[in-house]
Short mmCIF file of C-alpha atoms in Angstrom, two decimals:
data_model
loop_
_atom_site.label_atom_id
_atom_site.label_comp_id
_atom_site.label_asym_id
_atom_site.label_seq_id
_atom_site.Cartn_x
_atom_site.Cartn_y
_atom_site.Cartn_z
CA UNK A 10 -11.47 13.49 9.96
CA UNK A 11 -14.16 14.74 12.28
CA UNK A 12 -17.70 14.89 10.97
CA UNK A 13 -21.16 15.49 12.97
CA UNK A 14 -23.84 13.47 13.39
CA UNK A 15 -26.99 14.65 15.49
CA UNK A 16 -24.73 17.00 17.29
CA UNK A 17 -21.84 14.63 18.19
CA UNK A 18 -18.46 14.81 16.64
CA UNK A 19 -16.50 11.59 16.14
CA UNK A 20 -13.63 10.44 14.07
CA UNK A 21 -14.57 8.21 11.76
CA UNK A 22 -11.12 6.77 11.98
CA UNK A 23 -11.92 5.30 15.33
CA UNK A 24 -15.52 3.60 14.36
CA UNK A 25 -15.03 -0.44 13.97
CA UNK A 26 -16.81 -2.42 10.80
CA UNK A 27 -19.36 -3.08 12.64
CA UNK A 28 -20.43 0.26 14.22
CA UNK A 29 -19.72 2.35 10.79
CA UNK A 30 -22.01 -0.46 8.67
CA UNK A 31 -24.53 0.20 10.94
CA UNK A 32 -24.25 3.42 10.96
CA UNK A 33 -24.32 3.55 7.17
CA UNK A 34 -27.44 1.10 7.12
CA UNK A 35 -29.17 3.89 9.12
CA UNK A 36 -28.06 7.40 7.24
CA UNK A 37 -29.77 4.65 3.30
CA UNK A 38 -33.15 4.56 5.60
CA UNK A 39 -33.29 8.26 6.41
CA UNK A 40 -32.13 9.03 2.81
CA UNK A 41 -34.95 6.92 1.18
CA UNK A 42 -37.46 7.48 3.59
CA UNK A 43 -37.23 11.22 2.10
CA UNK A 44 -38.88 13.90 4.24
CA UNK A 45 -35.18 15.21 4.78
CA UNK A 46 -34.48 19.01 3.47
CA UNK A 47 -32.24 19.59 0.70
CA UNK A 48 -29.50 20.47 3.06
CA UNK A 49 -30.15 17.60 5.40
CA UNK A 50 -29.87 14.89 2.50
CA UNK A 51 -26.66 16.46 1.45
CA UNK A 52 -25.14 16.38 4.84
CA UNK A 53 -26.80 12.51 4.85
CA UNK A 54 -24.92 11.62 1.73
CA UNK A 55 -21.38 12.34 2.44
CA UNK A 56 -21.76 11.02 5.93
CA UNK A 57 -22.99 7.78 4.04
CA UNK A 58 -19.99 8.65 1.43
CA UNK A 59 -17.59 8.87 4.57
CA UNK A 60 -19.30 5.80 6.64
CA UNK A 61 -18.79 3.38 2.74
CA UNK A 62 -14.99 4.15 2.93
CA UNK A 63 -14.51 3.03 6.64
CA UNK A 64 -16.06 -0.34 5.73
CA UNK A 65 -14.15 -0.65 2.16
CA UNK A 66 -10.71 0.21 4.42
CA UNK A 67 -12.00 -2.52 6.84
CA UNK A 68 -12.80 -5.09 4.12
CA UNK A 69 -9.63 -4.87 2.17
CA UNK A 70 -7.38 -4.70 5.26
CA UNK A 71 -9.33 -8.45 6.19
CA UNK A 72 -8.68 -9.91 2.72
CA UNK A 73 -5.30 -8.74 3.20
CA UNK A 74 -4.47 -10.37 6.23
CA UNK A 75 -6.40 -13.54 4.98
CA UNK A 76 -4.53 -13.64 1.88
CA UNK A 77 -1.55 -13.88 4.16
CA UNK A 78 -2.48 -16.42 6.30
CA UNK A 79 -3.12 -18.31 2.99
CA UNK A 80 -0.06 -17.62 1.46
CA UNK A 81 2.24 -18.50 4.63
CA UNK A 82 -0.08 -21.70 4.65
CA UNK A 83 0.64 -22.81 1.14
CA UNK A 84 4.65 -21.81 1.61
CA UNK A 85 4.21 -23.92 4.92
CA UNK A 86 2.76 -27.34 2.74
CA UNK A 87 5.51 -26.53 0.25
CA UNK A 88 8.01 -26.71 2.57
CA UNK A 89 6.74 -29.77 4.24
CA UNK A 90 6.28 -31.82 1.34
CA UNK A 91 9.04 -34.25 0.48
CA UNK A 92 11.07 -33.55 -2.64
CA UNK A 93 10.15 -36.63 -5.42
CA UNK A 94 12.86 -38.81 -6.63
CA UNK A 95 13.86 -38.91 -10.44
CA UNK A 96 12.92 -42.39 -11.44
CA UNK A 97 16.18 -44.13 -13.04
#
């Protein structure tokens, strides 16, 4: 998906966390600073729109890999605990 921004084209695709928060950060000042044609604030809010669902995919693709790393931590400690022995 390739979208314009002051003239530039980029694929939002390729922007990291980082760069598309802010990015994003920028396009909420513009839009409440106001000043900004009708047009112009439209074009500002699905950029915004477009920049929010780069950082969600970021976001959930980190809790996904850390609920991983947690879960292949707790299977490691199962494994590595010893098995108790029925009292008798």
């Amino acid at each position: 998906m390739a979208t314009t921004t002051g003239g530039a084209v980029e694929d939002l695709d390729a922007l990291g966390y980082e760069q598309a928060r802010d990015e994003l950060i920028d396009v909420v000042r513009r839009l409440e600073a106001g000043g900004t044609s009708l047009e112009e604030s439209l074009a500002l809010w699905e950029r915004g729109e477009a920049l929010a669902k780069v950082c969600r995919r970021w976001l959930e693709g980190a809790r996904a890999r850390l609920d991983a790393a947690l879960a292949e931590e707790d299977e490691a400690e199962a494994q590595a605990e010893p098995e108790a022995e029925p009292e008798g």
